[in-house]
């Protein structure tokens, strides 16, 4: 009988600052969901944006995860070190005839007369899709590269959000995989990195749910299996504001000075519906309590004075 494969999850933080409560929450759920089934966790630093990220922040992130009690089994190379690997996959897409150069400027794109998506991006209208080679050369500058998307529905059953579907041709349009400055974009890097690391389960914030269909399309083109997805709800303050990196008093740099990890984990676990009564909880205890059925599916309001 074939042995049942262990699930493989991941942390994929962007080392651009201290973890805030939203990052902590997504990391806790990613860890608990894997550890409660005795699976494996991979850590990867998503530092494609070299202006905003640093090795110091990456080191602090590792320490913050360990302080919370969240360990991992291996760390794979940071994205900034992997452009030669991404080159190979980019070439593969080019060989399939699916890429084309795009010369649209930022302001042209900003003024696109098309619906904008909730994350502020727009549906690309295909301006550069059929440019002749002469027209391409006439621009005289390096282009970004876009991937043609098919008119087809992508569907997933998200462990937190339930059924989700998107037609990339309608909801997104052809999307950039490499910028004009040669830097690969998140969508390509995350697909390659998760695929090569054998990740079977992607757990992250709800704000990335709309990216999943682009990644599923790339997985199919590049020969990777689709992972299962769990997009955890956003954390909001009691007045309905989304908590973010700007809430400096809620990042781990501050919280670690005054709180114990068990207090923080218990607070979040209770707010998320994983435990019924407020209590202190270690990461291990959280894994014992965790199930996707218990996790609240909608935005989670936090009374931040009670952490
Ligand atoms: N690097 C992203 C972040 O820190 C997460 C991307 C992902 O999980 O796919 O928000």
PDB file of C-alpha atoms and ligand atoms in Angstrom:
ATOM      1  CA  UNK A   1       0.000   0.000   0.000  1.00  0.00           C
ATOM      2  CA  UNK A   2       1.318   3.441  -0.872  1.00  0.00           C
ATOM      3  CA  UNK A   3       2.118   5.537   2.186  1.00  0.00           C
ATOM      4  CA  UNK A   4      -0.149   8.566   2.614  1.00  0.00           C
ATOM      5  CA  UNK A   5       1.895  11.639   1.760  1.00  0.00           C
ATOM      6  CA  UNK A   6       2.362  14.169   4.537  1.00  0.00           C
ATOM      7  CA  UNK A   7       0.869  17.590   3.871  1.00  0.00           C
ATOM      8  CA  UNK A   8       3.421  20.326   3.214  1.00  0.00           C
ATOM      9  CA  UNK A   9       2.571  23.878   4.220  1.00  0.00           C
ATOM     10  CA  UNK A  10       4.555  27.066   4.169  1.00  0.00           C
ATOM     11  CA  UNK A  11       5.239  30.482   5.621  1.00  0.00           C
ATOM     12  CA  UNK A  12       6.006  33.000   2.895  1.00  0.00           C
ATOM     13  CA  UNK A  13       6.573  36.298   4.710  1.00  0.00           C
ATOM     14  CA  UNK A  14       7.786  39.505   3.100  1.00  0.00           C
ATOM     15  CA  UNK A  15      10.665  40.746   5.256  1.00  0.00           C
ATOM     16  CA  UNK A  16       9.757  44.422   5.058  1.00  0.00           C
ATOM     17  CA  UNK A  17       9.067  45.066   8.742  1.00  0.00           C
ATOM     18  CA  UNK A  18       7.921  43.407  11.951  1.00  0.00           C
ATOM     19  CA  UNK A  19       5.006  40.960  11.844  1.00  0.00           C
ATOM     20  CA  UNK A  20       1.714  42.601  12.708  1.00  0.00           C
ATOM     21  CA  UNK A  21      -1.277  40.804  14.189  1.00  0.00           C
ATOM     22  CA  UNK A  22      -2.669  39.875  10.761  1.00  0.00           C
ATOM     23  CA  UNK A  23       0.600  38.179   9.791  1.00  0.00           C
ATOM     24  CA  UNK A  24       0.722  36.437  13.161  1.00  0.00           C
ATOM     25  CA  UNK A  25      -2.816  35.149  12.699  1.00  0.00           C
ATOM     26  CA  UNK A  26      -2.206  33.765   9.184  1.00  0.00           C
ATOM     27  CA  UNK A  27       1.055  32.148  10.334  1.00  0.00           C
ATOM     28  CA  UNK A  28      -0.655  30.538  13.349  1.00  0.00           C
ATOM     29  CA  UNK A  29      -3.372  29.001  11.198  1.00  0.00           C
ATOM     30  CA  UNK A  30      -0.900  27.836   8.527  1.00  0.00           C
ATOM     31  CA  UNK A  31       1.194  26.167  11.234  1.00  0.00           C
ATOM     32  CA  UNK A  32      -1.687  24.638  13.203  1.00  0.00           C
ATOM     33  CA  UNK A  33      -3.367  23.223  10.095  1.00  0.00           C
ATOM     34  CA  UNK A  34      -0.175  21.394   9.119  1.00  0.00           C
ATOM     35  CA  UNK A  35       1.075  20.390  12.574  1.00  0.00           C
ATOM     36  CA  UNK A  36      -2.289  18.946  13.619  1.00  0.00           C
ATOM     37  CA  UNK A  37      -1.778  16.398  10.802  1.00  0.00           C
ATOM     38  CA  UNK A  38       1.908  15.864  11.514  1.00  0.00           C
ATOM     39  CA  UNK A  39       2.895  17.556   8.237  1.00  0.00           C
ATOM     40  CA  UNK A  40       5.914  19.531   7.183  1.00  0.00           C
ATOM     41  CA  UNK A  41       6.453  23.318   7.022  1.00  0.00           C
ATOM     42  CA  UNK A  42       8.674  25.279   4.683  1.00  0.00           C
ATOM     43  CA  UNK A  43       9.827  28.856   5.272  1.00  0.00           C
ATOM     44  CA  UNK A  44      10.596  31.176   2.361  1.00  0.00           C
ATOM     45  CA  UNK A  45      11.414  34.876   2.365  1.00  0.00           C
ATOM     46  CA  UNK A  46       9.522  36.786  -0.317  1.00  0.00           C
ATOM     47  CA  UNK A  47      11.999  39.584  -0.904  1.00  0.00           C
ATOM     48  CA  UNK A  48      11.518  40.367  -4.605  1.00  0.00           C
ATOM     49  CA  UNK A  49      11.126  44.005  -3.637  1.00  0.00           C
ATOM     50  CA  UNK A  50      14.734  44.570  -2.641  1.00  0.00           C
ATOM     51  CA  UNK A  51      14.071  48.257  -1.845  1.00  0.00           C
ATOM     52  CA  UNK A  52      11.634  47.450   0.953  1.00  0.00           C
ATOM     53  CA  UNK A  53      13.047  44.189   2.308  1.00  0.00           C
ATOM     54  CA  UNK A  54      16.258  43.333   4.163  1.00  0.00           C
ATOM     55  CA  UNK A  55      18.200  40.435   5.655  1.00  0.00           C
ATOM     56  CA  UNK A  56      17.797  42.060   9.100  1.00  0.00           C
ATOM     57  CA  UNK A  57      14.008  42.012   8.825  1.00  0.00           C
ATOM     58  CA  UNK A  58      14.209  38.388   7.629  1.00  0.00           C
ATOM     59  CA  UNK A  59      16.211  37.448  10.712  1.00  0.00           C
ATOM     60  CA  UNK A  60      13.767  39.242  13.014  1.00  0.00           C
ATOM     61  CA  UNK A  61      10.894  37.418  11.315  1.00  0.00           C
ATOM     62  CA  UNK A  62      12.504  34.052  12.029  1.00  0.00           C
ATOM     63  CA  UNK A  63      12.959  35.068  15.665  1.00  0.00           C
ATOM     64  CA  UNK A  64       9.359  36.303  15.899  1.00  0.00           C
ATOM     65  CA  UNK A  65       8.018  33.013  14.499  1.00  0.00           C
ATOM     66  CA  UNK A  66      10.107  31.016  16.979  1.00  0.00           C
ATOM     67  CA  UNK A  67       9.037  33.280  19.844  1.00  0.00           C
ATOM     68  CA  UNK A  68       5.443  32.398  18.966  1.00  0.00           C
ATOM     69  CA  UNK A  69       6.399  28.698  19.009  1.00  0.00           C
ATOM     70  CA  UNK A  70       6.015  28.307  15.248  1.00  0.00           C
ATOM     71  CA  UNK A  71       8.836  26.184  13.866  1.00  0.00           C
ATOM     72  CA  UNK A  72       9.574  24.986  10.349  1.00  0.00           C
ATOM     73  CA  UNK A  73      11.390  21.991   8.888  1.00  0.00           C
ATOM     74  CA  UNK A  74      13.384  23.679   6.138  1.00  0.00           C
ATOM     75  CA  UNK A  75      13.975  27.109   4.685  1.00  0.00           C
ATOM     76  CA  UNK A  76      14.197  27.422   0.911  1.00  0.00           C
ATOM     77  CA  UNK A  77      16.252  30.169  -0.793  1.00  0.00           C
ATOM     78  CA  UNK A  78      14.869  33.695  -0.710  1.00  0.00           C
ATOM     79  CA  UNK A  79      13.225  34.913  -3.908  1.00  0.00           C
ATOM     80  CA  UNK A  80      15.873  37.583  -4.510  1.00  0.00           C
ATOM     81  CA  UNK A  81      18.382  34.743  -5.026  1.00  0.00           C
ATOM     82  CA  UNK A  82      16.337  32.865  -7.583  1.00  0.00           C
ATOM     83  CA  UNK A  83      16.044  34.906 -10.744  1.00  0.00           C
ATOM     84  CA  UNK A  84      18.102  32.357 -12.734  1.00  0.00           C
ATOM     85  CA  UNK A  85      15.566  29.682 -11.761  1.00  0.00           C
ATOM     86  CA  UNK A  86      12.641  31.933 -12.713  1.00  0.00           C
ATOM     87  CA  UNK A  87      14.396  32.622 -16.072  1.00  0.00           C
ATOM     88  CA  UNK A  88      13.963  28.940 -16.974  1.00  0.00           C
ATOM     89  CA  UNK A  89      10.229  28.951 -16.266  1.00  0.00           C
ATOM     90  CA  UNK A  90       9.817  32.275 -18.060  1.00  0.00           C
ATOM     91  CA  UNK A  91      11.502  30.763 -21.116  1.00  0.00           C
ATOM     92  CA  UNK A  92       9.163  27.794 -20.932  1.00  0.00           C
ATOM     93  CA  UNK A  93       6.143  30.134 -21.081  1.00  0.00           C
ATOM     94  CA  UNK A  94       7.772  32.053 -23.944  1.00  0.00           C
ATOM     95  CA  UNK A  95       8.372  28.796 -25.845  1.00  0.00           C
ATOM     96  CA  UNK A  96       4.672  28.018 -25.526  1.00  0.00           C
ATOM     97  CA  UNK A  97       3.941  31.336 -27.295  1.00  0.00           C
ATOM     98  CA  UNK A  98       2.053  32.643 -24.278  1.00  0.00           C
ATOM     99  CA  UNK A  99       4.116  35.759 -23.504  1.00  0.00           C
ATOM    100  CA  UNK A 100       4.162  39.114 -25.216  1.00  0.00           C
ATOM    101  CA  UNK A 101       5.984  42.382 -24.529  1.00  0.00           C
ATOM    102  CA  UNK A 102       3.949  45.213 -23.040  1.00  0.00           C
ATOM    103  CA  UNK A 103       5.039  48.840 -23.369  1.00  0.00           C
ATOM    104  CA  UNK A 104       2.144  50.468 -21.550  1.00  0.00           C
ATOM    105  CA  UNK A 105       3.271  53.130 -19.107  1.00  0.00           C
ATOM    106  CA  UNK A 106       2.068  53.302 -15.526  1.00  0.00           C
ATOM    107  CA  UNK A 107      -0.167  56.292 -16.256  1.00  0.00           C
ATOM    108  CA  UNK A 108      -1.671  54.617 -19.330  1.00  0.00           C
ATOM    109  CA  UNK A 109      -2.502  51.618 -17.180  1.00  0.00           C
ATOM    110  CA  UNK A 110      -3.866  53.765 -14.417  1.00  0.00           C
ATOM    111  CA  UNK A 111      -6.285  55.429 -16.814  1.00  0.00           C
ATOM    112  CA  UNK A 112      -7.502  52.152 -18.271  1.00  0.00           C
ATOM    113  CA  UNK A 113     -11.195  52.489 -18.917  1.00  0.00           C
ATOM    114  CA  UNK A 114     -12.005  49.113 -17.402  1.00  0.00           C
ATOM    115  CA  UNK A 115     -13.248  47.822 -14.071  1.00  0.00           C
ATOM    116  CA  UNK A 116     -10.718  47.928 -11.280  1.00  0.00           C
ATOM    117  CA  UNK A 117     -10.443  44.930  -8.973  1.00  0.00           C
ATOM    118  CA  UNK A 118     -10.814  45.159  -5.216  1.00  0.00           C
ATOM    119  CA  UNK A 119      -7.027  45.086  -4.732  1.00  0.00           C
ATOM    120  CA  UNK A 120      -6.641  48.215  -6.866  1.00  0.00           C
ATOM    121  CA  UNK A 121      -5.514  46.437 -10.019  1.00  0.00           C
ATOM    122  CA  UNK A 122      -7.434  46.761 -13.271  1.00  0.00           C
ATOM    123  CA  UNK A 123      -8.489  44.374 -15.992  1.00  0.00           C
ATOM    124  CA  UNK A 124      -5.808  44.712 -18.657  1.00  0.00           C
ATOM    125  CA  UNK A 125      -7.562  45.541 -21.936  1.00  0.00           C
ATOM    126  CA  UNK A 126      -4.955  43.838 -24.141  1.00  0.00           C
ATOM    127  CA  UNK A 127      -3.443  47.032 -25.578  1.00  0.00           C
ATOM    128  CA  UNK A 128      -0.099  45.421 -26.499  1.00  0.00           C
ATOM    129  CA  UNK A 129      -1.462  41.935 -27.259  1.00  0.00           C
ATOM    130  CA  UNK A 130      -1.145  42.089 -31.028  1.00  0.00           C
ATOM    131  CA  UNK A 131       1.570  44.669 -31.676  1.00  0.00           C
ATOM    132  CA  UNK A 132       3.583  44.027 -34.838  1.00  0.00           C
ATOM    133  CA  UNK A 133       7.334  43.421 -34.435  1.00  0.00           C
ATOM    134  CA  UNK A 134       7.931  46.859 -36.031  1.00  0.00           C
ATOM    135  CA  UNK A 135       5.669  48.586 -33.535  1.00  0.00           C
ATOM    136  CA  UNK A 136       7.442  46.752 -30.705  1.00  0.00           C
ATOM    137  CA  UNK A 137      10.898  47.884 -31.853  1.00  0.00           C
ATOM    138  CA  UNK A 138       9.693  51.462 -32.322  1.00  0.00           C
ATOM    139  CA  UNK A 139       9.236  51.879 -28.545  1.00  0.00           C
ATOM    140  CA  UNK A 140      12.993  51.616 -28.106  1.00  0.00           C
ATOM    141  CA  UNK A 141      12.842  50.555 -24.475  1.00  0.00           C
ATOM    142  CA  UNK A 142      12.648  47.365 -22.427  1.00  0.00           C
ATOM    143  CA  UNK A 143       9.109  45.987 -22.082  1.00  0.00           C
ATOM    144  CA  UNK A 144       7.303  44.187 -19.287  1.00  0.00           C
ATOM    145  CA  UNK A 145       6.139  40.680 -20.259  1.00  0.00           C
ATOM    146  CA  UNK A 146       2.526  39.601 -20.024  1.00  0.00           C
ATOM    147  CA  UNK A 147       1.009  36.148 -20.003  1.00  0.00           C
ATOM    148  CA  UNK A 148      -2.022  35.526 -22.222  1.00  0.00           C
ATOM    149  CA  UNK A 149      -4.941  34.196 -20.210  1.00  0.00           C
ATOM    150  CA  UNK A 150      -7.648  31.921 -21.587  1.00  0.00           C
ATOM    151  CA  UNK A 151     -11.382  32.626 -21.409  1.00  0.00           C
ATOM    152  CA  UNK A 152     -12.000  29.917 -18.841  1.00  0.00           C
ATOM    153  CA  UNK A 153     -13.368  29.604 -15.342  1.00  0.00           C
ATOM    154  CA  UNK A 154     -10.999  28.712 -12.486  1.00  0.00           C
ATOM    155  CA  UNK A 155     -12.643  27.227  -9.419  1.00  0.00           C
ATOM    156  CA  UNK A 156     -11.417  26.327  -5.994  1.00  0.00           C
ATOM    157  CA  UNK A 157     -12.857  25.145  -2.735  1.00  0.00           C
ATOM    158  CA  UNK A 158     -11.161  27.302  -0.194  1.00  0.00           C
ATOM    159  CA  UNK A 159     -10.892  25.794   3.299  1.00  0.00           C
ATOM    160  CA  UNK A 160     -11.965  29.088   4.855  1.00  0.00           C
ATOM    161  CA  UNK A 161     -13.919  30.922   2.154  1.00  0.00           C
ATOM    162  CA  UNK A 162     -15.685  28.024   0.440  1.00  0.00           C
ATOM    163  CA  UNK A 163     -16.318  28.002  -3.295  1.00  0.00           C
ATOM    164  CA  UNK A 164     -14.493  30.702  -5.276  1.00  0.00           C
ATOM    165  CA  UNK A 165     -14.315  31.166  -9.011  1.00  0.00           C
ATOM    166  CA  UNK A 166     -12.780  33.583 -11.427  1.00  0.00           C
ATOM    167  CA  UNK A 167     -12.448  33.870 -15.177  1.00  0.00           C
ATOM    168  CA  UNK A 168      -9.029  35.457 -15.673  1.00  0.00           C
ATOM    169  CA  UNK A 169      -9.995  36.863 -19.078  1.00  0.00           C
ATOM    170  CA  UNK A 170     -12.896  38.769 -17.501  1.00  0.00           C
ATOM    171  CA  UNK A 171     -11.607  39.517 -13.997  1.00  0.00           C
ATOM    172  CA  UNK A 172      -7.921  40.132 -14.577  1.00  0.00           C
ATOM    173  CA  UNK A 173      -6.800  40.115 -18.203  1.00  0.00           C
ATOM    174  CA  UNK A 174      -3.324  39.162 -19.405  1.00  0.00           C
ATOM    175  CA  UNK A 175      -1.021  39.732 -16.443  1.00  0.00           C
ATOM    176  CA  UNK A 176       2.624  40.732 -16.045  1.00  0.00           C
ATOM    177  CA  UNK A 177       5.070  37.975 -15.125  1.00  0.00           C
ATOM    178  CA  UNK A 178       8.279  39.999 -15.543  1.00  0.00           C
ATOM    179  CA  UNK A 179       8.594  43.728 -15.102  1.00  0.00           C
ATOM    180  CA  UNK A 180      10.442  46.038 -17.503  1.00  0.00           C
ATOM    181  CA  UNK A 181      13.382  46.198 -15.052  1.00  0.00           C
ATOM    182  CA  UNK A 182      13.722  42.401 -15.305  1.00  0.00           C
ATOM    183  CA  UNK A 183      12.307  41.620 -11.851  1.00  0.00           C
ATOM    184  CA  UNK A 184       9.881  38.691 -11.783  1.00  0.00           C
ATOM    185  CA  UNK A 185       6.524  39.326 -10.192  1.00  0.00           C
ATOM    186  CA  UNK A 186       5.062  37.674  -7.118  1.00  0.00           C
ATOM    187  CA  UNK A 187       2.615  35.501  -9.108  1.00  0.00           C
ATOM    188  CA  UNK A 188       5.349  33.704 -11.010  1.00  0.00           C
ATOM    189  CA  UNK A 189       7.802  33.461  -8.103  1.00  0.00           C
ATOM    190  CA  UNK A 190       5.234  32.117  -5.636  1.00  0.00           C
ATOM    191  CA  UNK A 191       4.027  29.475  -8.114  1.00  0.00           C
ATOM    192  CA  UNK A 192       7.539  28.255  -8.873  1.00  0.00           C
ATOM    193  CA  UNK A 193       8.675  28.315  -5.247  1.00  0.00           C
ATOM    194  CA  UNK A 194       5.631  26.550  -3.829  1.00  0.00           C
ATOM    195  CA  UNK A 195       5.713  24.057  -6.710  1.00  0.00           C
ATOM    196  CA  UNK A 196       9.397  23.204  -6.370  1.00  0.00           C
ATOM    197  CA  UNK A 197       9.121  22.903  -2.587  1.00  0.00           C
ATOM    198  CA  UNK A 198       6.260  20.390  -2.977  1.00  0.00           C
ATOM    199  CA  UNK A 199       3.813  22.594  -1.062  1.00  0.00           C
ATOM    200  CA  UNK A 200       0.383  20.955  -0.884  1.00  0.00           C
ATOM    201  CA  UNK A 201      -1.403  23.546   1.263  1.00  0.00           C
ATOM    202  CA  UNK A 202      -1.317  27.334   0.967  1.00  0.00           C
ATOM    203  CA  UNK A 203      -2.706  29.235   3.947  1.00  0.00           C
ATOM    204  CA  UNK A 204      -2.535  33.046   3.916  1.00  0.00           C
ATOM    205  CA  UNK A 205      -4.635  36.179   4.292  1.00  0.00           C
ATOM    206  CA  UNK A 206      -7.967  36.639   2.570  1.00  0.00           C
ATOM    207  CA  UNK A 207      -6.512  39.576   0.596  1.00  0.00           C
ATOM    208  CA  UNK A 208      -4.699  37.038  -1.611  1.00  0.00           C
ATOM    209  CA  UNK A 209      -7.731  34.955  -2.549  1.00  0.00           C
ATOM    210  CA  UNK A 210      -8.029  36.835  -5.856  1.00  0.00           C
ATOM    211  CA  UNK A 211      -4.447  35.788  -6.744  1.00  0.00           C
ATOM    212  CA  UNK A 212      -5.159  32.063  -6.450  1.00  0.00           C
ATOM    213  CA  UNK A 213      -6.642  31.647  -9.989  1.00  0.00           C
ATOM    214  CA  UNK A 214      -3.565  33.300 -11.571  1.00  0.00           C
ATOM    215  CA  UNK A 215      -1.374  30.925  -9.604  1.00  0.00           C
ATOM    216  CA  UNK A 216      -3.527  27.924 -10.547  1.00  0.00           C
ATOM    217  CA  UNK A 217      -3.183  28.848 -14.221  1.00  0.00           C
ATOM    218  CA  UNK A 218       0.615  29.120 -13.850  1.00  0.00           C
ATOM    219  CA  UNK A 219       0.724  25.811 -11.944  1.00  0.00           C
ATOM    220  CA  UNK A 220      -1.013  24.130 -14.831  1.00  0.00           C
ATOM    221  CA  UNK A 221       1.303  25.659 -17.441  1.00  0.00           C
ATOM    222  CA  UNK A 222       4.462  24.889 -15.468  1.00  0.00           C
ATOM    223  CA  UNK A 223       3.511  21.354 -14.486  1.00  0.00           C
ATOM    224  CA  UNK A 224       2.833  21.739 -10.755  1.00  0.00           C
ATOM    225  CA  UNK A 225      -0.087  20.180  -8.882  1.00  0.00           C
ATOM    226  CA  UNK A 226      -2.649  22.581  -7.409  1.00  0.00           C
ATOM    227  CA  UNK A 227      -2.314  22.916  -3.625  1.00  0.00           C
ATOM    228  CA  UNK A 228      -5.327  23.237  -1.344  1.00  0.00           C
ATOM    229  CA  UNK A 229      -6.048  26.804  -0.323  1.00  0.00           C
ATOM    230  CA  UNK A 230      -7.151  28.397   2.923  1.00  0.00           C
ATOM    231  CA  UNK A 231      -7.525  32.188   2.903  1.00  0.00           C
ATOM    232  CA  UNK A 232      -8.018  33.272   6.486  1.00  0.00           C
ATOM    233  CA  UNK A 233     -10.271  36.228   7.346  1.00  0.00           C
ATOM    234  CA  UNK A 234      -8.923  39.714   7.842  1.00  0.00           C
ATOM    235  CA  UNK A 235      -8.507  41.183  11.297  1.00  0.00           C
ATOM    236  CA  UNK A 236     -10.334  44.448  11.912  1.00  0.00           C
ATOM    237  CA  UNK A 237     -10.327  46.820  14.854  1.00  0.00           C
ATOM    238  CA  UNK A 238     -13.686  47.191  16.591  1.00  0.00           C
ATOM    239  CA  UNK A 239     -14.429  50.319  14.509  1.00  0.00           C
ATOM    240  CA  UNK A 240     -14.091  48.223  11.342  1.00  0.00           C
ATOM    241  CA  UNK A 241     -10.630  49.338  10.243  1.00  0.00           C
ATOM    242  CA  UNK A 242      -8.352  46.707   8.753  1.00  0.00           C
ATOM    243  CA  UNK A 243      -5.270  46.164  10.910  1.00  0.00           C
ATOM    244  CA  UNK A 244      -2.073  46.559   8.992  1.00  0.00           C
ATOM    245  CA  UNK A 245       1.631  47.299   9.230  1.00  0.00           C
ATOM    246  CA  UNK A 246       0.731  50.922   9.894  1.00  0.00           C
ATOM    247  CA  UNK A 247      -0.627  49.981  13.332  1.00  0.00           C
ATOM    248  CA  UNK A 248       2.804  50.146  14.905  1.00  0.00           C
ATOM    249  CA  UNK A 249       1.501  49.463  18.398  1.00  0.00           C
ATOM    250  CA  UNK A 250       0.243  46.078  17.160  1.00  0.00           C
ATOM    251  CA  UNK A 251       3.433  44.775  15.631  1.00  0.00           C
ATOM    252  CA  UNK A 252       5.503  42.183  17.397  1.00  0.00           C
ATOM    253  CA  UNK A 253       8.264  44.670  18.158  1.00  0.00           C
ATOM    254  CA  UNK A 254       5.869  46.291  20.624  1.00  0.00           C
ATOM    255  CA  UNK A 255       3.712  43.321  21.629  1.00  0.00           C
ATOM    256  CA  UNK A 256       6.700  41.135  22.495  1.00  0.00           C
ATOM    257  CA  UNK A 257       7.735  43.611  25.180  1.00  0.00           C
ATOM    258  CA  UNK A 258       4.498  43.382  27.109  1.00  0.00           C
ATOM    259  CA  UNK A 259       2.782  40.121  26.154  1.00  0.00           C
ATOM    260  CA  UNK A 260       3.514  36.423  26.411  1.00  0.00           C
ATOM    261  CA  UNK A 261       3.089  34.362  23.226  1.00  0.00           C
ATOM    262  CA  UNK A 262       0.419  32.247  24.939  1.00  0.00           C
ATOM    263  CA  UNK A 263      -1.645  35.367  25.678  1.00  0.00           C
ATOM    264  CA  UNK A 264      -1.467  36.509  22.058  1.00  0.00           C
ATOM    265  CA  UNK A 265      -2.252  33.079  20.625  1.00  0.00           C
ATOM    266  CA  UNK A 266      -5.152  32.553  23.041  1.00  0.00           C
ATOM    267  CA  UNK A 267      -6.583  35.991  22.228  1.00  0.00           C
ATOM    268  CA  UNK A 268      -6.481  35.339  18.478  1.00  0.00           C
ATOM    269  CA  UNK A 269      -7.746  31.760  18.804  1.00  0.00           C
ATOM    270  CA  UNK A 270     -10.724  32.979  20.809  1.00  0.00           C
ATOM    271  CA  UNK A 271     -11.492  35.854  18.414  1.00  0.00           C
ATOM    272  CA  UNK A 272     -11.309  33.404  15.507  1.00  0.00           C
ATOM    273  CA  UNK A 273     -13.744  30.938  17.097  1.00  0.00           C
ATOM    274  CA  UNK A 274     -11.181  28.161  17.642  1.00  0.00           C
ATOM    275  CA  UNK A 275     -11.659  28.189  21.424  1.00  0.00           C
ATOM    276  CA  UNK A 276     -14.921  29.090  23.184  1.00  0.00           C
ATOM    277  CA  UNK A 277     -13.531  30.874  26.223  1.00  0.00           C
ATOM    278  CA  UNK A 278     -10.655  33.325  26.447  1.00  0.00           C
ATOM    279  CA  UNK A 279      -7.551  31.441  27.614  1.00  0.00           C
ATOM    280  CA  UNK A 280      -3.788  31.356  27.247  1.00  0.00           C
ATOM    281  CA  UNK A 281      -2.650  28.829  24.668  1.00  0.00           C
ATOM    282  CA  UNK A 282       0.701  27.645  23.379  1.00  0.00           C
ATOM    283  CA  UNK A 283       1.134  27.020  19.652  1.00  0.00           C
ATOM    284  CA  UNK A 284       1.110  23.250  20.363  1.00  0.00           C
ATOM    285  CA  UNK A 285      -2.165  23.558  22.272  1.00  0.00           C
ATOM    286  CA  UNK A 286      -3.607  25.566  19.390  1.00  0.00           C
ATOM    287  CA  UNK A 287      -2.767  22.734  16.977  1.00  0.00           C
ATOM    288  CA  UNK A 288      -4.644  20.374  19.329  1.00  0.00           C
ATOM    289  CA  UNK A 289      -7.742  22.622  19.245  1.00  0.00           C
ATOM    290  CA  UNK A 290      -7.613  23.564  15.575  1.00  0.00           C
ATOM    291  CA  UNK A 291     -10.055  22.601  12.847  1.00  0.00           C
ATOM    292  CA  UNK A 292     -11.113  24.492   9.721  1.00  0.00           C
ATOM    293  CA  UNK A 293     -14.767  23.965  10.698  1.00  0.00           C
ATOM    294  CA  UNK A 294     -14.286  26.008  13.869  1.00  0.00           C
ATOM    295  CA  UNK A 295     -12.478  28.898  12.172  1.00  0.00           C
ATOM    296  CA  UNK A 296     -14.665  31.972  11.676  1.00  0.00           C
ATOM    297  CA  UNK A 297     -15.104  32.637   7.967  1.00  0.00           C
ATOM    298  CA  UNK A 298     -15.911  36.343   7.955  1.00  0.00           C
ATOM    299  CA  UNK A 299     -13.887  39.384   9.034  1.00  0.00           C
ATOM    300  CA  UNK A 300     -12.734  39.123  12.647  1.00  0.00           C
ATOM    301  CA  UNK A 301     -13.276  42.164  14.857  1.00  0.00           C
ATOM    302  CA  UNK A 302     -10.737  42.542  17.629  1.00  0.00           C
ATOM    303  CA  UNK A 303     -11.090  44.483  20.807  1.00  0.00           C
ATOM    304  CA  UNK A 304      -7.452  45.407  20.818  1.00  0.00           C
ATOM    305  CA  UNK A 305      -7.590  46.748  24.359  1.00  0.00           C
ATOM    306  CA  UNK A 306      -8.103  43.178  25.539  1.00  0.00           C
ATOM    307  CA  UNK A 307      -5.058  41.527  24.061  1.00  0.00           C
TER     308      UNK A 307
HETATM  309  N1  LIG B   1       4.558  37.396   0.953  1.00  0.00           N
HETATM  310  C1  LIG B   1       3.160  37.607   1.163  1.00  0.00           C
HETATM  311  C2  LIG B   1       2.950  38.401   2.440  1.00  0.00           C
HETATM  312  O1  LIG B   1       3.836  38.476   3.260  1.00  0.00           O
HETATM  313  C3  LIG B   1       2.388  36.313   1.257  1.00  0.00           C
HETATM  314  C4  LIG B   1       2.281  35.644  -0.061  1.00  0.00           C
HETATM  315  C5  LIG B   1       1.667  34.256   0.003  1.00  0.00           C
HETATM  316  O2  LIG B   1       1.442  33.729   1.098  1.00  0.00           O
HETATM  317  O3  LIG B   1       1.415  33.710  -1.076  1.00  0.00           O
HETATM  318  O4  LIG B   1       1.898  38.969   2.599  1.00  0.00           O
END
